[in-house]
mmCIF file of C-alpha atoms and ligand atoms in Angstrom:
data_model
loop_
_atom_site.group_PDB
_atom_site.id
_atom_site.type_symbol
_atom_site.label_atom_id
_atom_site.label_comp_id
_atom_site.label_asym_id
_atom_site.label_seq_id
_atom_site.Cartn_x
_atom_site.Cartn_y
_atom_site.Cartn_z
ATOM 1 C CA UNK A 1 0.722 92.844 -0.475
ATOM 2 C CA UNK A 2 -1.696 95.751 -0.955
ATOM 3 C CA UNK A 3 -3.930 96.022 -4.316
ATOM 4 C CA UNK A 4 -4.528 99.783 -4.288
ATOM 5 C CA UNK A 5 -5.554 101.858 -8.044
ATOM 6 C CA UNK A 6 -4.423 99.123 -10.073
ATOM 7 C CA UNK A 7 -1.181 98.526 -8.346
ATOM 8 C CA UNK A 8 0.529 96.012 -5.833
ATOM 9 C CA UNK A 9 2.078 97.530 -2.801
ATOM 10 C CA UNK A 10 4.058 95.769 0.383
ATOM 11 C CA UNK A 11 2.751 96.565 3.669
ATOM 12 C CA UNK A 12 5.019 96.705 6.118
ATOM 13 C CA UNK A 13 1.903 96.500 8.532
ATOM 14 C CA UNK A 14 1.278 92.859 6.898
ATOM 15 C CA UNK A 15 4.670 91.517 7.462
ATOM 16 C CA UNK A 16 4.820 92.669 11.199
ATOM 17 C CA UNK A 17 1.736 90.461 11.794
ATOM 18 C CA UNK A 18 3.017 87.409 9.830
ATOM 19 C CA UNK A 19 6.180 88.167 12.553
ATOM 20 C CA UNK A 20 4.277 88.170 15.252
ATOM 21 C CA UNK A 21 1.911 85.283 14.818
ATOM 22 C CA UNK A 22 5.077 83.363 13.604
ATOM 23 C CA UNK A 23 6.724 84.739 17.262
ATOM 24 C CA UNK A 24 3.296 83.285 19.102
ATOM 25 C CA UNK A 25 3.630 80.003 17.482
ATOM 26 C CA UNK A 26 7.473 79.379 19.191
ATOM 27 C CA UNK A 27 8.718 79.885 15.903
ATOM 28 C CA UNK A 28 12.356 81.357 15.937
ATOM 29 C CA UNK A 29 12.061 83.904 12.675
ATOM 30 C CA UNK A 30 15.879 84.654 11.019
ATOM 31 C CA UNK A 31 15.155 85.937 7.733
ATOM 32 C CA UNK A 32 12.876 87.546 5.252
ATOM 33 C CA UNK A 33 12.548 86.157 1.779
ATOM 34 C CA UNK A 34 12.190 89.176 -0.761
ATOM 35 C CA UNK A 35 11.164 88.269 -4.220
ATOM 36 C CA UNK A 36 11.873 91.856 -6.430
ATOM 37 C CA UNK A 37 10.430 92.002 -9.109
ATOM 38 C CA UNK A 38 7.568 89.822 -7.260
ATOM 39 C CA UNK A 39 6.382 86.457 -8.209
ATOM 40 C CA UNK A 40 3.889 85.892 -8.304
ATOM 41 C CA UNK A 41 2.034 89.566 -8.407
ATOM 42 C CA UNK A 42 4.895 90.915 -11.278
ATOM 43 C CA UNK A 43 5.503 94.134 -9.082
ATOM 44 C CA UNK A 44 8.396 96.092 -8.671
ATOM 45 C CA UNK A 45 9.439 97.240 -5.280
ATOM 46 C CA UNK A 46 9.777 101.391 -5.056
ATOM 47 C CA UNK A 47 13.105 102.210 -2.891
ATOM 48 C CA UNK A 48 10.923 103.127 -0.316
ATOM 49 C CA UNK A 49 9.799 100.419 0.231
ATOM 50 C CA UNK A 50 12.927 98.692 0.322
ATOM 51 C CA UNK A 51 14.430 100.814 3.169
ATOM 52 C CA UNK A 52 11.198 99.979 4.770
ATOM 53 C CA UNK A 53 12.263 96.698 4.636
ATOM 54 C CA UNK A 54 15.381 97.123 5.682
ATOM 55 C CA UNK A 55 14.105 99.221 8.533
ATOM 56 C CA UNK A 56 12.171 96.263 9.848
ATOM 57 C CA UNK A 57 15.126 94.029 9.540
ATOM 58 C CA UNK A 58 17.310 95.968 11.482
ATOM 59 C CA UNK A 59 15.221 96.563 13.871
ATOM 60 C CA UNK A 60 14.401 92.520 14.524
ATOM 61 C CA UNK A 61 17.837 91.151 13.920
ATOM 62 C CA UNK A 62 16.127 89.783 10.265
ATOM 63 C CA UNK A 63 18.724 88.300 7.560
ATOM 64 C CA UNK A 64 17.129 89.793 3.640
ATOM 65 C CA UNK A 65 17.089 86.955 1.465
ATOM 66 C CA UNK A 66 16.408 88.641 -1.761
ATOM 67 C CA UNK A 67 15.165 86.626 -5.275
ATOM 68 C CA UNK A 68 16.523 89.467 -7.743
ATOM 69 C CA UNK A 69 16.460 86.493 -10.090
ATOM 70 C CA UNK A 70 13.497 88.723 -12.219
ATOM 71 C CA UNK A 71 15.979 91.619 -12.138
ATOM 72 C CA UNK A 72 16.226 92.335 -15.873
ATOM 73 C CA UNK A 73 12.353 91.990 -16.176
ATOM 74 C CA UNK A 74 10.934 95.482 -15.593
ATOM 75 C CA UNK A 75 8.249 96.186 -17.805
ATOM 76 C CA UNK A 76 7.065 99.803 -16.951
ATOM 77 C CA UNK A 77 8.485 103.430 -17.967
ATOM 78 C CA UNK A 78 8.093 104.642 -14.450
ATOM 79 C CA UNK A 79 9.525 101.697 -12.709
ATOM 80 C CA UNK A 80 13.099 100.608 -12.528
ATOM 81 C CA UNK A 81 14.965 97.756 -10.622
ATOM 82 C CA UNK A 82 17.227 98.489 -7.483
ATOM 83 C CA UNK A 83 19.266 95.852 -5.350
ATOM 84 C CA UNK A 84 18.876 95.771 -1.844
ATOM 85 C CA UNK A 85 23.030 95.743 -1.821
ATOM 86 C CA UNK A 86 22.366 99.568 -3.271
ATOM 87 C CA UNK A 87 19.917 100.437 -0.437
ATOM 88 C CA UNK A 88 21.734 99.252 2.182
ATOM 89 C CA UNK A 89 24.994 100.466 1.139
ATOM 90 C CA UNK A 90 23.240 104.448 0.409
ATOM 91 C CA UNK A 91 21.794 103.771 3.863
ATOM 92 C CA UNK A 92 24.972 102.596 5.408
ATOM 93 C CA UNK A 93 23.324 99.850 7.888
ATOM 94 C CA UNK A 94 24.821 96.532 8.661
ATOM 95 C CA UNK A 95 22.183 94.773 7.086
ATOM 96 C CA UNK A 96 22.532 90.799 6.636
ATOM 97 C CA UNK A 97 21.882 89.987 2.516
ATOM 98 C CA UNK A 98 21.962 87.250 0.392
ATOM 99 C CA UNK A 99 21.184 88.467 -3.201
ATOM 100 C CA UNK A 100 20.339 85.456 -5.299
ATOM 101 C CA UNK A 101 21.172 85.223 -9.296
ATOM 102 C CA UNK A 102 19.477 83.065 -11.625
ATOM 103 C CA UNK A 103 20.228 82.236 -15.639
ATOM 104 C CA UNK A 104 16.768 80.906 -15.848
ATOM 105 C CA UNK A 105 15.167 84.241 -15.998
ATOM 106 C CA UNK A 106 16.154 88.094 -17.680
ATOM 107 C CA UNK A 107 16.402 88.172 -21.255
ATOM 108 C CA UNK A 108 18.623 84.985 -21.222
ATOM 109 C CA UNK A 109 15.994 82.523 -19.809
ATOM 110 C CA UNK A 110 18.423 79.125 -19.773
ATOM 111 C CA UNK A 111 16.746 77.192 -17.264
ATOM 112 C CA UNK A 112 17.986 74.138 -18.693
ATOM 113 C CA UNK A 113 21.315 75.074 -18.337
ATOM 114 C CA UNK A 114 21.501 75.294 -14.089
ATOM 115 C CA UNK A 115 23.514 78.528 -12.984
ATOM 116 C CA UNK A 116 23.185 80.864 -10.967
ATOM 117 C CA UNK A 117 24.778 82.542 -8.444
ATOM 118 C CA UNK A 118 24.629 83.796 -4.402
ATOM 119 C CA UNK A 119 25.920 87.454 -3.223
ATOM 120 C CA UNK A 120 27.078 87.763 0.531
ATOM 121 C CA UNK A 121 26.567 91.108 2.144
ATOM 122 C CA UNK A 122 27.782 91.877 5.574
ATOM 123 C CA UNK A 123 27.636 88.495 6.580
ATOM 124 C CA UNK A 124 29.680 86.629 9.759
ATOM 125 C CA UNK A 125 33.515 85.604 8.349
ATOM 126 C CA UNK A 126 32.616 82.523 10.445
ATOM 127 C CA UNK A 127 29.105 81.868 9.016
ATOM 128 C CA UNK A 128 31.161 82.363 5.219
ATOM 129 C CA UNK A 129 33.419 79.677 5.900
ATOM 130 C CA UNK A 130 30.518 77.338 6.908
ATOM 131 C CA UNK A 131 28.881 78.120 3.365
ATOM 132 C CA UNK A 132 32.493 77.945 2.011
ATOM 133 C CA UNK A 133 32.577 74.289 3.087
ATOM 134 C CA UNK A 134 28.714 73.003 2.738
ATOM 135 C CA UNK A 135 29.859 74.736 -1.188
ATOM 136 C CA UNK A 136 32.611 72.668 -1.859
ATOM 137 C CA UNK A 137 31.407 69.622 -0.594
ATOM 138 C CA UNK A 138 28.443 69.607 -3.039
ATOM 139 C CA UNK A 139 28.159 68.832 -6.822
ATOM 140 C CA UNK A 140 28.924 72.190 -8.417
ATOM 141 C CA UNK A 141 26.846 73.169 -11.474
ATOM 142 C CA UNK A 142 27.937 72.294 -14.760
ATOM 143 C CA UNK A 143 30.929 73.823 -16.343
ATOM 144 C CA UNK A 144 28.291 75.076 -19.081
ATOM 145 C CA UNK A 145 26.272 76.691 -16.534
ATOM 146 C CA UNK A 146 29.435 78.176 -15.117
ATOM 147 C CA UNK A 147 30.161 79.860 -18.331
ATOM 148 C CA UNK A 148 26.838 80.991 -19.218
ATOM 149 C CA UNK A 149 26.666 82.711 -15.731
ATOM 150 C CA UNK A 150 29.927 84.582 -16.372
ATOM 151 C CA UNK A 151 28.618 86.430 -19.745
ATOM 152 C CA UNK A 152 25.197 86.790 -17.773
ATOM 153 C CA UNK A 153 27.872 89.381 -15.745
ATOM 154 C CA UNK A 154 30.138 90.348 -18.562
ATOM 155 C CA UNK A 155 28.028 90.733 -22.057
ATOM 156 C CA UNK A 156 29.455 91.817 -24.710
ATOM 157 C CA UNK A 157 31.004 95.305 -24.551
ATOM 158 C CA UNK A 158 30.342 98.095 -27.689
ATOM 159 C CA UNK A 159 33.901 97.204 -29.236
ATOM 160 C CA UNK A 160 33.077 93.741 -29.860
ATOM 161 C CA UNK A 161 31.773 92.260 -33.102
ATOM 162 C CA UNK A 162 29.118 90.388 -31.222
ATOM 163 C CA UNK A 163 27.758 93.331 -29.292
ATOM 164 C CA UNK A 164 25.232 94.606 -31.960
ATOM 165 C CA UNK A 165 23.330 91.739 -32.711
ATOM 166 C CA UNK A 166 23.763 90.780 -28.141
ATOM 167 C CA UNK A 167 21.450 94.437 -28.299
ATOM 168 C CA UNK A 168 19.217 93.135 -30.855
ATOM 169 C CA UNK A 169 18.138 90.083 -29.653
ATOM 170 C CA UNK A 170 18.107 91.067 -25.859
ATOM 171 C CA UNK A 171 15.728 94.147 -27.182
ATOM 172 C CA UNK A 172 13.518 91.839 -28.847
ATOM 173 C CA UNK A 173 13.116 89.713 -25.793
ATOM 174 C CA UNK A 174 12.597 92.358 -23.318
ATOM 175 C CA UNK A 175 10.385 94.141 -25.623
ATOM 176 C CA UNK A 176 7.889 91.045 -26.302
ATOM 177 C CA UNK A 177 7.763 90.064 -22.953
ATOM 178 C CA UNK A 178 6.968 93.957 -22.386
ATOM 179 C CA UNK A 179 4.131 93.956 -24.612
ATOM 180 C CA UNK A 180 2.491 90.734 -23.676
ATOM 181 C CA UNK A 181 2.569 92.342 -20.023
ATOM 182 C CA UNK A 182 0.494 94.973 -21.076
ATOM 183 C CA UNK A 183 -1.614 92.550 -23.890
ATOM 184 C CA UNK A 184 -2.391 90.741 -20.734
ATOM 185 C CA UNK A 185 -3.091 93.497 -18.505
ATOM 186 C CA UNK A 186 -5.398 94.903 -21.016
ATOM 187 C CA UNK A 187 -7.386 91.979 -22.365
ATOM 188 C CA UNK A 188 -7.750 90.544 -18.431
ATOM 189 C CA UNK A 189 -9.577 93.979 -17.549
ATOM 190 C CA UNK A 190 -11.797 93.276 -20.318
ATOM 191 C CA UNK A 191 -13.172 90.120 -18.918
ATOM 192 C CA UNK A 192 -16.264 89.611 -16.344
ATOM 193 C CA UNK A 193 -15.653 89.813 -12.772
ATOM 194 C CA UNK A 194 -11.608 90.278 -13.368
ATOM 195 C CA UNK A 195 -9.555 92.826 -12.181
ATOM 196 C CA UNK A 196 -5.799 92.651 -13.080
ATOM 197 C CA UNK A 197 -3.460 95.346 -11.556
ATOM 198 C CA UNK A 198 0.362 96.412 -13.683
ATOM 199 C CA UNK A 199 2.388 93.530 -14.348
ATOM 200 C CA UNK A 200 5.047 95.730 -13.922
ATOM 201 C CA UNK A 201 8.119 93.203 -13.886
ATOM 202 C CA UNK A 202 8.752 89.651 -13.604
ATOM 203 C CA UNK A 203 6.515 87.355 -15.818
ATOM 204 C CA UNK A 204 2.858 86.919 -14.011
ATOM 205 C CA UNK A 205 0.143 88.849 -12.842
ATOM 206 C CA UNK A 206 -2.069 87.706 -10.428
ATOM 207 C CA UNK A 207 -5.503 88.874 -11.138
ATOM 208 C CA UNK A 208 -8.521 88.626 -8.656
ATOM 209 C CA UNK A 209 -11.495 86.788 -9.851
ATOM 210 C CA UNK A 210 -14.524 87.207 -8.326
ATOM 211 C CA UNK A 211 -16.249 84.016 -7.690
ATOM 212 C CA UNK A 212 -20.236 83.741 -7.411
ATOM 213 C CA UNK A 213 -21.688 81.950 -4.238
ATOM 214 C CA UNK A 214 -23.037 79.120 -6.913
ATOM 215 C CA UNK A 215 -19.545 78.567 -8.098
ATOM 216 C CA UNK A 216 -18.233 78.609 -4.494
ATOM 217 C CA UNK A 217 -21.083 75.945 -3.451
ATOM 218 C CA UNK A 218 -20.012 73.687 -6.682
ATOM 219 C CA UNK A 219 -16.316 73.790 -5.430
ATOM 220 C CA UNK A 220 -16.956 72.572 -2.017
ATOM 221 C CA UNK A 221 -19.085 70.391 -3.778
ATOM 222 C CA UNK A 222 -16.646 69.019 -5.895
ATOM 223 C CA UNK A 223 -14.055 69.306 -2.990
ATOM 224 C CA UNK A 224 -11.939 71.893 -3.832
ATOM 225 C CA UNK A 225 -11.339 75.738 -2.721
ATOM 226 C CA UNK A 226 -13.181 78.128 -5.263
ATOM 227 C CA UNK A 227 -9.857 79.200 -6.709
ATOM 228 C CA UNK A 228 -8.419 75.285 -7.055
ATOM 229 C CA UNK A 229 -12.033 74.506 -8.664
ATOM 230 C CA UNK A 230 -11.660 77.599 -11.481
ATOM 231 C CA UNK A 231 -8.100 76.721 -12.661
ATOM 232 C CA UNK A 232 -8.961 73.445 -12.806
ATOM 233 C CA UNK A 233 -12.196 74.199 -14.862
ATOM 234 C CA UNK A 234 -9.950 76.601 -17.212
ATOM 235 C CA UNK A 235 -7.371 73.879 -17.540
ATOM 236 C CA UNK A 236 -9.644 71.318 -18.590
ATOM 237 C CA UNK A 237 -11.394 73.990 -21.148
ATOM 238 C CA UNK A 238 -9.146 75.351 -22.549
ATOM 239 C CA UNK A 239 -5.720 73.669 -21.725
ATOM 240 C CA UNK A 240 -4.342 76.623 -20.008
ATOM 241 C CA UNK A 241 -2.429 75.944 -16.637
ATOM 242 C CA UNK A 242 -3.059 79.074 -13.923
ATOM 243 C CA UNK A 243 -2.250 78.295 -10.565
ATOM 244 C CA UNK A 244 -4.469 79.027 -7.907
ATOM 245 C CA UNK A 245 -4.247 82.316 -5.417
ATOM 246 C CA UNK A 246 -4.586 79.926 -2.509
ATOM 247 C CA UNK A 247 -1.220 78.449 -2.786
ATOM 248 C CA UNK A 248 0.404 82.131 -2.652
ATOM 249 C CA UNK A 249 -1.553 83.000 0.600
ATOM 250 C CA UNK A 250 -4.426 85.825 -1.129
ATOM 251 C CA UNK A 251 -6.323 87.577 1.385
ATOM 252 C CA UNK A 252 -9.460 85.384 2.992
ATOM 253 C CA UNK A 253 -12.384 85.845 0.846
ATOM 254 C CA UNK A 254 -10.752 86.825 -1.829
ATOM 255 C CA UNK A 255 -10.157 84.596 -5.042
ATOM 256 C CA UNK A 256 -6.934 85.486 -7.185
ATOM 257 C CA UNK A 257 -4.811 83.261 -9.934
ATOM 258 C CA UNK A 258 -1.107 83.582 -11.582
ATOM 259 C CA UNK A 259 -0.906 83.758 -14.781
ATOM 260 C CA UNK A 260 2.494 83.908 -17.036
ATOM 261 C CA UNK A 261 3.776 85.959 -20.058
ATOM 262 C CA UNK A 262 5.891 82.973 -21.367
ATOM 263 C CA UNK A 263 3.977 81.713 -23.791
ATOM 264 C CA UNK A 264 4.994 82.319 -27.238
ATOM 265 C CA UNK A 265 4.081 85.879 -28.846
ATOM 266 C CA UNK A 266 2.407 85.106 -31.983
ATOM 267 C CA UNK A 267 -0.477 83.100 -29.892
ATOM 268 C CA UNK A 268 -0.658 85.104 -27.210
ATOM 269 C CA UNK A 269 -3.480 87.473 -27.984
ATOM 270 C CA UNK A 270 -5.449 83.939 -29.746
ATOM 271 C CA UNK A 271 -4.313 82.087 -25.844
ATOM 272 C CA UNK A 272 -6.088 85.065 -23.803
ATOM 273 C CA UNK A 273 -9.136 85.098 -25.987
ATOM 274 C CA UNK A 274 -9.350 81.549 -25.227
ATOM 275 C CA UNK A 275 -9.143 82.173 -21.764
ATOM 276 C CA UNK A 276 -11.619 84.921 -22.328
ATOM 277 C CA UNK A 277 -14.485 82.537 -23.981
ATOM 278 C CA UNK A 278 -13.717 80.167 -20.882
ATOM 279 C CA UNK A 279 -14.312 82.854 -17.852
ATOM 280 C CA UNK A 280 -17.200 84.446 -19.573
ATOM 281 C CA UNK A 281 -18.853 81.236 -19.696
ATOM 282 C CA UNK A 282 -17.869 80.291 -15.943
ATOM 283 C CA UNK A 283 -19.403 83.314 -14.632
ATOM 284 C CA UNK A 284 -22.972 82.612 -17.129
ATOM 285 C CA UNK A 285 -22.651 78.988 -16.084
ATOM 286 C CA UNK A 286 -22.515 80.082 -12.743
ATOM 287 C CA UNK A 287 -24.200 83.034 -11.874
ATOM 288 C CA UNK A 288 -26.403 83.465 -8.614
HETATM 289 C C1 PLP B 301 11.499 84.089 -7.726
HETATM 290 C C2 PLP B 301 12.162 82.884 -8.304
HETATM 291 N N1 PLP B 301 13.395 82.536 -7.899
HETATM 292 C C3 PLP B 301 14.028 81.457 -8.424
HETATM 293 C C4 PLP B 301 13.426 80.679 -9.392
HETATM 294 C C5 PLP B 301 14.113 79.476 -9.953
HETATM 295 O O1 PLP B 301 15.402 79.695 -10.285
HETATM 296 P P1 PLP B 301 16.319 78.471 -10.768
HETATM 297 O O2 PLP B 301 15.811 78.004 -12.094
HETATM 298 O O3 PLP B 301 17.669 79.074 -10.849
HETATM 299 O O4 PLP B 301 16.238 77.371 -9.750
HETATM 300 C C6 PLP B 301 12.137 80.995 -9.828
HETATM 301 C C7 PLP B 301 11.490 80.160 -10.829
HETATM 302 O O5 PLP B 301 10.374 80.186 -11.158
HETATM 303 C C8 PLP B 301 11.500 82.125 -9.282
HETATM 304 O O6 PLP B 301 10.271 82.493 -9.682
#
């Protein structure tokens, strides 16, 4: 991914090199994992960039494995959610897709509850019945799970009673999680050494934090990475769990964390303050 004006971009330039590299090590690449909207950088892929992706799949016999679990979770006026079973089918390839479906995210967020569900696009009959089988010879999910997936694809419609109050509490979800996405946008842009680009969809942003040498040589003092050593400084000041930029594979050099808009609304704006006292501090404490 590409940070460019405040925005996350893919680069199809990237994801060629992690191909070939992956090609030098004798490493026999099949698929492509697409997460849309992204975790962990909360951005939403533009349809160009999809048929990019596409493109490159075609062109090295690549199966898409797309996450549209965050597909409900667009946050942004200008941005809006489209399934790679869309852009393949408007480009009319023979693109290989799984589209995965989760209840644990969207407005709905029932992680508890285990459902979810797996699309098949232009994939082998033979290579079907092999799923088919592995399928049925697993634990299914739970019959609950089962039905909540099947109203996650058939709300309510407008001539039933419970479809008014279905829009009312699925508007109050999206809309909170909406404006703690741009609460957190905001108030991380206010803090020293931060930058924070859109969260434009999912639930995170992944800010980049830039870390002084001091605080770099007290990491490798202490053993850690500069990123691990920050989170684990914020967690232990102010209880807040961010996981580090290292585990997602940031750029060398550079220092980024994820950070979620779960938490509940009414302390969200108190949480980031917190968070605010805590970096401010870090970068005083540790300034070269
Ligand atoms: C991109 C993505 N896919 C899938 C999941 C998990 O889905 P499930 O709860 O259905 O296992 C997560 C959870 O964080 C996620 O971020």
């Amino acid at each position: 991914m590409n940070s460019t004006n405040g925005y996350w971009s893919m680069c199809i330039e990237e994801i060629q090199k992690s191909l070939e590299s992956a090609k030098k090590n004798n490493i026999n690449v099949k698929s492509i994992v697409v997460i849309n909207p992204g975790n962990p950088t909360g951005q939403v892929l533009s349809i160009d960039n999809m048929k990019k992706i596409v493109e490159f799949c075609d062109k090295n016999n690549l199966v898409i494995l797309a996450d549209e679990v965050y597909q409900d979770n667009v946050y942004m006026a200008n941005k809006k959610f489209t399934s790679f079973r869309k852009v393949i089918k408007e480009m009319g390839t023979e693109t290989e897709l799984f589209s995965f479906q989760s209840l644990s995210k969207g407005f709905y967020g029932e992680c508890g509850i285990r459902g979810g569900y797996m699309e098949l696009m232009n994939i082998d009959k033979e290579v079907k019945e092999q799923i088919l089988k592995l399928a049925s010879i697993m634990l299914c999910s739970s019959t609950l799970g089962q039905i909540a997936m099947e109203l996650v694809l058939n709300p309510p419609s407008p001539d039933m009673p419970s479809f008014p109050i279905f829009i009312k509490e699925k508007t109050e979800i999206l809309s909170a999680l909406k404006r703690k996405a741009l609460l957190m946008h905001d108030l991380l842009n206010n803090m020293d050494n931060i930058t924070c680009n859109y969260v434009e969809g999912a639930m995170y942003a992944m800010p980049c934090v830039k870390l002084s040498q001091k605080a770099c040589d007290a990491a490798k003092n202490a053993g850690l990475s500069p990123d691990k050593f920050y989170v684990i400084k914020a967690l232990e000041e102010t209880g807040i769990i961010l996981v580090p930029g290292s585990g997602f594979g940031q750029r060398p050099g550079t220092f980024h964390f994820r950070i979620t808009v779960l938490s509940p609304e009414e302390s969200f704006r108190e949480l980031l303050l917190s968070f605010k006292g805590f970096n401010d501090n870090f970068h005083k404490q540790y300034r070269d």
